Amino acid sequence: MLALREDNDNAHDLISRSAREIRAAAALDERLEGVVDLLATAAIHIEEAGVTLNRYLGTLDQNPGRLQHVEARIAALAEVARKHRIPIAQLLAQLAELRARLAVIQGSEARLNELKEAQDTLRSAYQCAAAGLRELRAQYAPRLARRIAATMRTLGMPRGEFVVRLDALEDAAANGQDRIEFQVTTNPGQPPRPLEKVASGGELSRISLAIRVLDATAKEVPTLIFDEVDAGIGGAVAEIVGRHLRQLAQHRQVLCVTHLPQMASLGHHHYSITKHSGQETTSVAVAKLHGQGRIQELARMLGGINISEQTLRHAEEMLTHGNLGEVGGVQLGTGVPR
């Protein structure tokens, strides 16, 4: 505005001065008269422009504070764009994206609160169920221990005792908040100790048999295998163990490795297992026995290598007696020492 009309060297004065000087020269050369007319017209246009600009400026709000605010805002936007490493023109798109992320986070917090409430409800229900389960375990554990101990005494452990110990757990577990430990004593005067630290291999098999006999109606284990269940027993006790195995076979398949004819005669199926050792290799052969072959094997188990007619008759009687009232399926394997 000042450059148009108000400064000492404003555009209007400079053009007017130039027009006067060229007009004097045009008196000498008429070819300059066109230039004089153009300058005069330009001076008029500049004066009109100055008037129009003054009128426009009068309509504006002359507020320096507003200008500072706008400049500060522009600087702030530039700083934000620099922080996010994007052009200023992309700030609005960045703002929309950040608002969408915030909405997701706020929704996640609400969902988290819902899950915490559900967790508290489930924890309360679990603790109630665990407490009820603990009461039932405490009620039935002594009864179970007495029944298992009674069965143990028929399996060659006449002074055996069985204990079910329950200890409370602080942490939740899938099966409740109790640690269950089976303890046993097989000799009088000894306190019960953890089953795996006291019982021998044969005793473990017989105790396992005692437990399975009580659980004979369960179907969750289709096959049971007993090894050395006859260790340390013989005679009538061996037959009792065999009868228990036969009873157990009413509901599942039972496999038993035995060296006792009393037990082998009670199996529904009989396999002979032999081991052959060469200079470099060892092989094991399994053969299913039928009829006379089974009688021969039972006789061998009764009397050794030299088998008499009396031993054969005894073996046949054992086999006939063992298969009376046949039910289920006990499969027994007998080994020949090599």
GROMACS .gro file of C-alpha atoms in nm:
model
  338
    1MET     CA    1   0.000   0.000   0.000
    2LEU     CA    2   0.276   0.247   0.093
    3ALA     CA    3   0.465   0.159  -0.227
    4LEU     CA    4   0.165   0.257  -0.437
    5ARG     CA    5   0.080   0.603  -0.300
    6GLU     CA    6   0.224   0.706   0.036
    7ASP     CA    7   0.605   0.656   0.033
    8ASN     CA    8   0.837   0.927  -0.093
    9ASP     CA    9   0.936   0.705  -0.384
   10ASN     CA   10   0.592   0.554  -0.436
   11ALA     CA   11   0.490   0.419  -0.774
   12HIS     CA   12   0.243   0.697  -0.851
   13ASP     CA   13   0.496   0.978  -0.802
   14LEU     CA   14   0.767   0.798  -0.998
   15ILE     CA   15   0.540   0.744  -1.299
   16SER     CA   16   0.409   1.104  -1.283
   17ARG     CA   17   0.765   1.240  -1.273
   18SER     CA   18   0.863   1.020  -1.565
   19ALA     CA   19   0.558   1.139  -1.761
   20ARG     CA   20   0.657   1.507  -1.714
   21GLU     CA   21   1.012   1.446  -1.826
   22ILE     CA   22   0.908   1.251  -2.134
   23ARG     CA   23   0.641   1.513  -2.217
   24ALA     CA   24   0.919   1.777  -2.232
   25ALA     CA   25   1.114   1.549  -2.466
   26ALA     CA   26   0.802   1.488  -2.677
   27ALA     CA   27   0.801   1.860  -2.759
   28LEU     CA   28   1.117   1.789  -2.950
   29ASP     CA   29   1.017   1.443  -3.083
   30GLU     CA   30   0.650   1.370  -3.142
   31ARG     CA   31   0.715   0.995  -3.147
   32LEU     CA   32   0.726   1.007  -2.760
   33GLU     CA   33   0.368   1.135  -2.733
   34GLY     CA   34   0.235   0.771  -2.721
   35VAL     CA   35   0.465   0.694  -2.427
   36VAL     CA   36   0.337   1.004  -2.245
   37ASP     CA   37  -0.024   0.883  -2.288
   38LEU     CA   38   0.061   0.536  -2.156
   39LEU     CA   39   0.233   0.679  -1.849
   40ALA     CA   40  -0.060   0.910  -1.780
   41THR     CA   41  -0.299   0.617  -1.802
   42ALA     CA   42  -0.074   0.411  -1.572
   43ALA     CA   43  -0.071   0.691  -1.314
   44ILE     CA   44  -0.452   0.701  -1.318
   45HIS     CA   45  -0.474   0.319  -1.274
   46ILE     CA   46  -0.226   0.326  -0.985
   47GLU     CA   47  -0.424   0.597  -0.810
   48GLU     CA   48  -0.747   0.398  -0.854
   49ALA     CA   49  -0.574   0.083  -0.725
   50GLY     CA   50  -0.457   0.271  -0.418
   51VAL     CA   51  -0.809   0.394  -0.346
   52THR     CA   52  -0.955   0.042  -0.387
   53LEU     CA   53  -0.685  -0.108  -0.166
   54ASN     CA   54  -0.748   0.151   0.106
   55ARG     CA   55  -1.115   0.068   0.095
   56TYR     CA   56  -1.036  -0.308   0.127
   57LEU     CA   57  -0.795  -0.257   0.416
   58GLY     CA   58  -1.061  -0.066   0.599
   59THR     CA   59  -1.280  -0.376   0.603
   60LEU     CA   60  -1.011  -0.600   0.763
   61ASP     CA   61  -0.970  -0.673   1.137
   62GLN     CA   62  -0.634  -0.526   1.219
   63ASN     CA   63  -0.548  -0.768   1.505
   64PRO     CA   64  -0.175  -0.849   1.551
   65GLY     CA   65  -0.259  -1.107   1.819
   66ARG     CA   66  -0.462  -1.308   1.571
   67LEU     CA   67  -0.165  -1.320   1.336
   68GLN     CA   68   0.061  -1.444   1.614
   69HIS     CA   69  -0.192  -1.711   1.704
   70VAL     CA   70  -0.209  -1.833   1.345
   71GLU     CA   71   0.169  -1.835   1.314
   72ALA     CA   72   0.200  -2.031   1.641
   73ARG     CA   73  -0.060  -2.278   1.518
   74ILE     CA   74   0.126  -2.329   1.193
   75ALA     CA   75   0.450  -2.385   1.386
   76ALA     CA   76   0.279  -2.639   1.613
   77LEU     CA   77   0.140  -2.828   1.314
   78ALA     CA   78   0.484  -2.833   1.158
   79GLU     CA   79   0.630  -2.977   1.481
   80VAL     CA   80   0.365  -3.248   1.496
   81ALA     CA   81   0.428  -3.337   1.132
   82ARG     CA   82   0.801  -3.358   1.202
   83LYS     CA   83   0.739  -3.583   1.503
   84HIS     CA   84   0.530  -3.826   1.297
   85ARG     CA   85   0.761  -3.792   0.998
   86ILE     CA   86   0.482  -3.699   0.757
   87PRO     CA   87   0.398  -3.389   0.549
   88ILE     CA   88   0.166  -3.133   0.707
   89ALA     CA   89  -0.095  -3.217   0.445
   90GLN     CA   90  -0.125  -3.571   0.589
   91LEU     CA   91  -0.191  -3.460   0.948
   92LEU     CA   92  -0.569  -3.496   0.921
   93ALA     CA   93  -0.538  -3.855   0.792
   94GLN     CA   94  -0.292  -3.932   1.073
   95LEU     CA   95  -0.536  -3.788   1.328
   96ALA     CA   96  -0.817  -4.010   1.198
   97GLU     CA   97  -0.595  -4.318   1.220
   98LEU     CA   98  -0.487  -4.240   1.576
   99ARG     CA   99  -0.847  -4.183   1.682
  100ALA     CA  100  -0.939  -4.525   1.540
  101ARG     CA  101  -0.656  -4.687   1.736
  102LEU     CA  102  -0.767  -4.512   2.052
  103ALA     CA  103  -1.120  -4.644   2.005
  104VAL     CA  104  -0.982  -4.998   1.977
  105ILE     CA  105  -0.774  -4.953   2.293
  106GLN     CA  106  -1.068  -4.813   2.486
  107GLY     CA  107  -1.279  -5.105   2.368
  108SER     CA  108  -1.005  -5.347   2.475
  109GLU     CA  109  -1.003  -5.201   2.824
  110ALA     CA  110  -1.377  -5.253   2.850
  111ARG     CA  111  -1.338  -5.612   2.726
  112LEU     CA  112  -1.058  -5.667   2.976
  113ASN     CA  113  -1.283  -5.551   3.258
  114GLU     CA  114  -1.552  -5.793   3.142
  115LEU     CA  115  -1.301  -6.079   3.135
  116LYS     CA  116  -1.179  -5.992   3.484
  117GLU     CA  117  -1.533  -6.003   3.615
  118ALA     CA  118  -1.590  -6.338   3.444
  119GLN     CA  119  -1.261  -6.465   3.588
  120ASP     CA  120  -1.368  -6.366   3.939
  121THR     CA  121  -1.699  -6.547   3.892
  122LEU     CA  122  -1.527  -6.862   3.762
  123ARG     CA  123  -1.270  -6.850   4.042
  124SER     CA  124  -1.545  -6.834   4.301
  125ALA     CA  125  -1.728  -7.125   4.137
  126TYR     CA  126  -1.404  -7.326   4.115
  127GLN     CA  127  -1.319  -7.273   4.480
  128CYS     CA  128  -1.669  -7.380   4.579
  129ALA     CA  129  -1.642  -7.694   4.365
  130ALA     CA  130  -1.290  -7.767   4.493
  131ALA     CA  131  -1.408  -7.738   4.852
  132GLY     CA  132  -1.694  -7.980   4.781
  133LEU     CA  133  -1.455  -8.221   4.611
  134ARG     CA  134  -1.220  -8.204   4.909
  135GLU     CA  135  -1.503  -8.297   5.143
  136LEU     CA  136  -1.591  -8.597   4.928
  137ARG     CA  137  -1.229  -8.707   4.908
  138ALA     CA  138  -1.187  -8.679   5.285
  139GLN     CA  139  -1.504  -8.883   5.328
  140TYR     CA  140  -1.418  -9.165   5.088
  141ALA     CA  141  -1.038  -9.183   5.119
  142PRO     CA  142  -1.041  -9.395   5.440
  143ARG     CA  143  -1.301  -9.629   5.292
  144LEU     CA  144  -1.094  -9.673   4.974
  145ALA     CA  145  -0.777  -9.734   5.179
  146ARG     CA  146  -0.948 -10.004   5.387
  147ARG     CA  147  -1.079 -10.187   5.080
  148ILE     CA  148  -0.743 -10.176   4.902
  149ALA     CA  149  -0.563 -10.297   5.217
  150ALA     CA  150  -0.809 -10.586   5.248
  151THR     CA  151  -0.741 -10.691   4.888
  152MET     CA  152  -0.365 -10.654   4.942
  153ARG     CA  153  -0.383 -10.905   5.228
  154THR     CA  154  -0.526 -11.166   4.991
  155LEU     CA  155  -0.239 -11.104   4.749
  156GLY     CA  156   0.052 -11.215   4.965
  157MET     CA  157   0.081 -10.904   5.183
  158PRO     CA  158  -0.096 -11.021   5.503
  159ARG     CA  159   0.020 -10.722   5.712
  160GLY     CA  160  -0.014 -10.464   5.440
  161GLU     CA  161  -0.169 -10.125   5.514
  162PHE     CA  162  -0.277  -9.863   5.262
  163VAL     CA  163  -0.322  -9.490   5.330
  164VAL     CA  164  -0.463  -9.214   5.111
  165ARG     CA  165  -0.309  -8.884   5.218
  166LEU     CA  166  -0.469  -8.552   5.122
  167ASP     CA  167  -0.278  -8.223   5.140
  168ALA     CA  168  -0.428  -7.886   5.049
  169LEU     CA  169  -0.275  -7.693   4.760
  170GLU     CA  170  -0.267  -7.315   4.739
  171ASP     CA  171  -0.275  -7.305   4.360
  172ALA     CA  172  -0.567  -7.421   4.152
  173ALA     CA  173  -0.525  -7.739   3.949
  174ALA     CA  174  -0.740  -7.923   3.698
  175ASN     CA  175  -0.828  -8.192   3.953
  176GLY     CA  176  -0.893  -7.964   4.250
  177GLN     CA  177  -0.679  -7.812   4.522
  178ASP     CA  178  -0.558  -8.134   4.682
  179ARG     CA  179  -0.234  -8.324   4.647
  180ILE     CA  180  -0.318  -8.694   4.674
  181GLU     CA  181  -0.049  -8.939   4.774
  182PHE     CA  182  -0.083  -9.314   4.813
  183GLN     CA  183   0.119  -9.448   5.104
  184VAL     CA  184   0.175  -9.809   5.202
  185THR     CA  185   0.347 -10.030   5.455
  186THR     CA  186   0.401 -10.401   5.391
  187ASN     CA  187   0.577 -10.485   5.717
  188PRO     CA  188   0.442 -10.444   6.072
  189GLY     CA  189   0.588 -10.164   6.284
  190GLN     CA  190   0.680  -9.944   5.989
  191PRO     CA  191   0.501  -9.614   5.926
  192PRO     CA  192   0.331  -9.567   5.590
  193ARG     CA  193   0.554  -9.414   5.326
  194PRO     CA  194   0.499  -9.307   4.962
  195LEU     CA  195   0.410  -9.607   4.751
  196GLU     CA  196   0.691  -9.563   4.499
  197LYS     CA  197   0.956  -9.546   4.775
  198VAL     CA  198   0.851  -9.856   4.969
  199ALA     CA  199   0.703 -10.123   4.748
  200SER     CA  200   0.910 -10.356   4.528
  201GLY     CA  201   0.826 -10.421   4.165
  202GLY     CA  202   0.614 -10.724   4.246
  203GLU     CA  203   0.439 -10.546   4.532
  204LEU     CA  204   0.365 -10.248   4.310
  205SER     CA  205   0.203 -10.479   4.057
  206ARG     CA  206  -0.010 -10.648   4.325
  207ILE     CA  207  -0.112 -10.317   4.482
  208SER     CA  208  -0.199 -10.189   4.136
  209LEU     CA  209  -0.400 -10.508   4.086
  210ALA     CA  210  -0.583 -10.446   4.415
  211ILE     CA  211  -0.674 -10.095   4.304
  212ARG     CA  212  -0.786 -10.212   3.960
  213VAL     CA  213  -1.001 -10.490   4.105
  214LEU     CA  214  -1.195 -10.228   4.300
  215ASP     CA  215  -1.220 -10.019   3.985
  216ALA     CA  216  -1.325 -10.313   3.770
  217THR     CA  217  -1.628 -10.141   3.625
  218ALA     CA  218  -1.429  -9.846   3.488
  219LYS     CA  219  -1.371  -9.847   3.111
  220GLU     CA  220  -1.118  -9.570   3.067
  221VAL     CA  221  -0.817  -9.809   3.036
  222PRO     CA  222  -0.879 -10.078   2.773
  223THR     CA  223  -0.559 -10.276   2.841
  224LEU     CA  224  -0.364 -10.344   3.161
  225ILE     CA  225  -0.018 -10.501   3.175
  226PHE     CA  226   0.122 -10.666   3.488
  227ASP     CA  227   0.487 -10.768   3.513
  228GLU     CA  228   0.634 -10.954   3.813
  229VAL     CA  229   0.295 -10.951   3.985
  230ASP     CA  230   0.387 -11.302   4.110
  231ALA     CA  231   0.719 -11.196   4.269
  232GLY     CA  232   0.757 -11.338   4.620
  233ILE     CA  233   0.436 -11.544   4.616
  234GLY     CA  234   0.335 -11.899   4.532
  235GLY     CA  235   0.083 -12.169   4.605
  236ALA     CA  236  -0.262 -12.052   4.709
  237VAL     CA  237  -0.169 -11.685   4.701
  238ALA     CA  238  -0.062 -11.718   4.337
  239GLU     CA  239  -0.397 -11.872   4.251
  240ILE     CA  240  -0.578 -11.587   4.432
  241VAL     CA  241  -0.378 -11.332   4.234
  242GLY     CA  242  -0.471 -11.519   3.915
  243ARG     CA  243  -0.838 -11.516   4.013
  244HIS     CA  244  -0.823 -11.142   4.069
  245LEU     CA  245  -0.668 -11.096   3.726
  246ARG     CA  246  -0.941 -11.309   3.574
  247GLN     CA  247  -1.205 -11.100   3.750
  248LEU     CA  248  -1.039 -10.783   3.626
  249ALA     CA  249  -1.053 -10.917   3.269
  250GLN     CA  250  -1.432 -10.902   3.271
  251HIS     CA  251  -1.414 -10.536   3.170
  252ARG     CA  252  -1.085 -10.497   2.982
  253GLN     CA  253  -0.791 -10.683   2.831
  254VAL     CA  254  -0.531 -10.798   3.085
  255LEU     CA  255  -0.175 -10.896   2.992
  256CYS     CA  256   0.039 -11.063   3.260
  257VAL     CA  257   0.392 -11.200   3.251
  258THR     CA  258   0.427 -11.483   3.503
  259HIS     CA  259   0.646 -11.781   3.594
  260LEU     CA  260   0.382 -11.949   3.810
  261PRO     CA  261   0.163 -12.229   3.668
  262GLN     CA  262  -0.114 -12.143   3.914
  263MET     CA  263  -0.156 -11.808   3.741
  264ALA     CA  264  -0.084 -11.925   3.387
  265SER     CA  265  -0.358 -12.189   3.410
  266LEU     CA  266  -0.616 -11.916   3.474
  267GLY     CA  267  -0.549 -11.725   3.154
  268HIS     CA  268  -0.791 -11.742   2.863
  269HIS     CA  269  -0.495 -11.729   2.626
  270HIS     CA  270  -0.142 -11.850   2.687
  271TYR     CA  271   0.173 -11.736   2.508
  272SER     CA  272   0.521 -11.881   2.552
  273ILE     CA  273   0.805 -11.631   2.537
  274THR     CA  274   1.158 -11.752   2.464
  275LYS     CA  275   1.482 -11.564   2.421
  276HIS     CA  276   1.765 -11.681   2.196
  277SER     CA  277   2.109 -11.525   2.230
  278GLY     CA  278   2.370 -11.570   1.960
  279GLN     CA  279   2.723 -11.440   1.935
  280GLU     CA  280   2.612 -11.108   1.789
  281THR     CA  281   2.232 -11.092   1.816
  282THR     CA  282   1.956 -11.168   2.060
  283SER     CA  283   1.600 -11.250   1.955
  284VAL     CA  284   1.274 -11.306   2.138
  285ALA     CA  285   1.005 -11.541   2.009
  286VAL     CA  286   0.639 -11.542   2.114
  287ALA     CA  287   0.419 -11.843   2.040
  288LYS     CA  288   0.053 -11.893   2.125
  289LEU     CA  289  -0.014 -12.228   2.292
  290HIS     CA  290  -0.318 -12.449   2.238
  291GLY     CA  291  -0.438 -12.781   2.377
  292GLN     CA  292  -0.150 -13.018   2.448
  293GLY     CA  293   0.105 -12.747   2.387
  294ARG     CA  294  -0.038 -12.548   2.674
  295ILE     CA  295  -0.051 -12.854   2.899
  296GLN     CA  296   0.313 -12.925   2.817
  297GLU     CA  297   0.410 -12.569   2.908
  298LEU     CA  298   0.221 -12.583   3.239
  299ALA     CA  299   0.388 -12.918   3.316
  300ARG     CA  300   0.728 -12.766   3.242
  301MET     CA  301   0.650 -12.480   3.478
  302LEU     CA  302   0.547 -12.734   3.743
  303GLY     CA  303   0.825 -12.988   3.714
  304GLY     CA  304   1.110 -12.854   3.508
  305ILE     CA  305   1.271 -13.023   3.207
  306ASN     CA  306   1.190 -13.385   3.290
  307ILE     CA  307   0.811 -13.405   3.273
  308SER     CA  308   0.632 -13.712   3.414
  309GLU     CA  309   0.283 -13.842   3.337
  310GLN     CA  310   0.173 -13.734   3.681
  311THR     CA  311   0.296 -13.380   3.612
  312LEU     CA  312   0.106 -13.375   3.284
  313ARG     CA  313  -0.215 -13.489   3.455
  314HIS     CA  314  -0.167 -13.222   3.721
  315ALA     CA  315  -0.117 -12.958   3.454
  316GLU     CA  316  -0.432 -13.072   3.272
  317GLU     CA  317  -0.631 -13.061   3.595
  318MET     CA  318  -0.504 -12.709   3.667
  319LEU     CA  319  -0.603 -12.594   3.319
  320THR     CA  320  -0.949 -12.750   3.344
  321HIS     CA  321  -1.002 -12.606   3.690
  322GLY     CA  322  -0.877 -12.262   3.584
  323ASN     CA  323  -1.114 -12.229   3.289
  324LEU     CA  324  -1.435 -12.327   3.465
  325GLY     CA  325  -1.689 -12.046   3.429
  326GLU     CA  326  -1.472 -11.868   3.170
  327VAL     CA  327  -1.540 -11.496   3.129
  328GLY     CA  328  -1.348 -11.199   2.993
  329GLY     CA  329  -1.005 -11.238   2.843
  330VAL     CA  330  -0.683 -11.285   3.043
  331GLN     CA  331  -0.373 -11.337   2.832
  332LEU     CA  332  -0.070 -11.472   3.008
  333GLY     CA  333   0.287 -11.504   2.892
  334THR     CA  334   0.528 -11.753   3.043
  335GLY     CA  335   0.900 -11.750   2.992
  336VAL     CA  336   1.153 -12.025   2.948
  337PRO     CA  337   1.489 -11.939   3.113
  338ARG     CA  338   1.782 -11.944   2.869
   0.00000   0.00000   0.00000
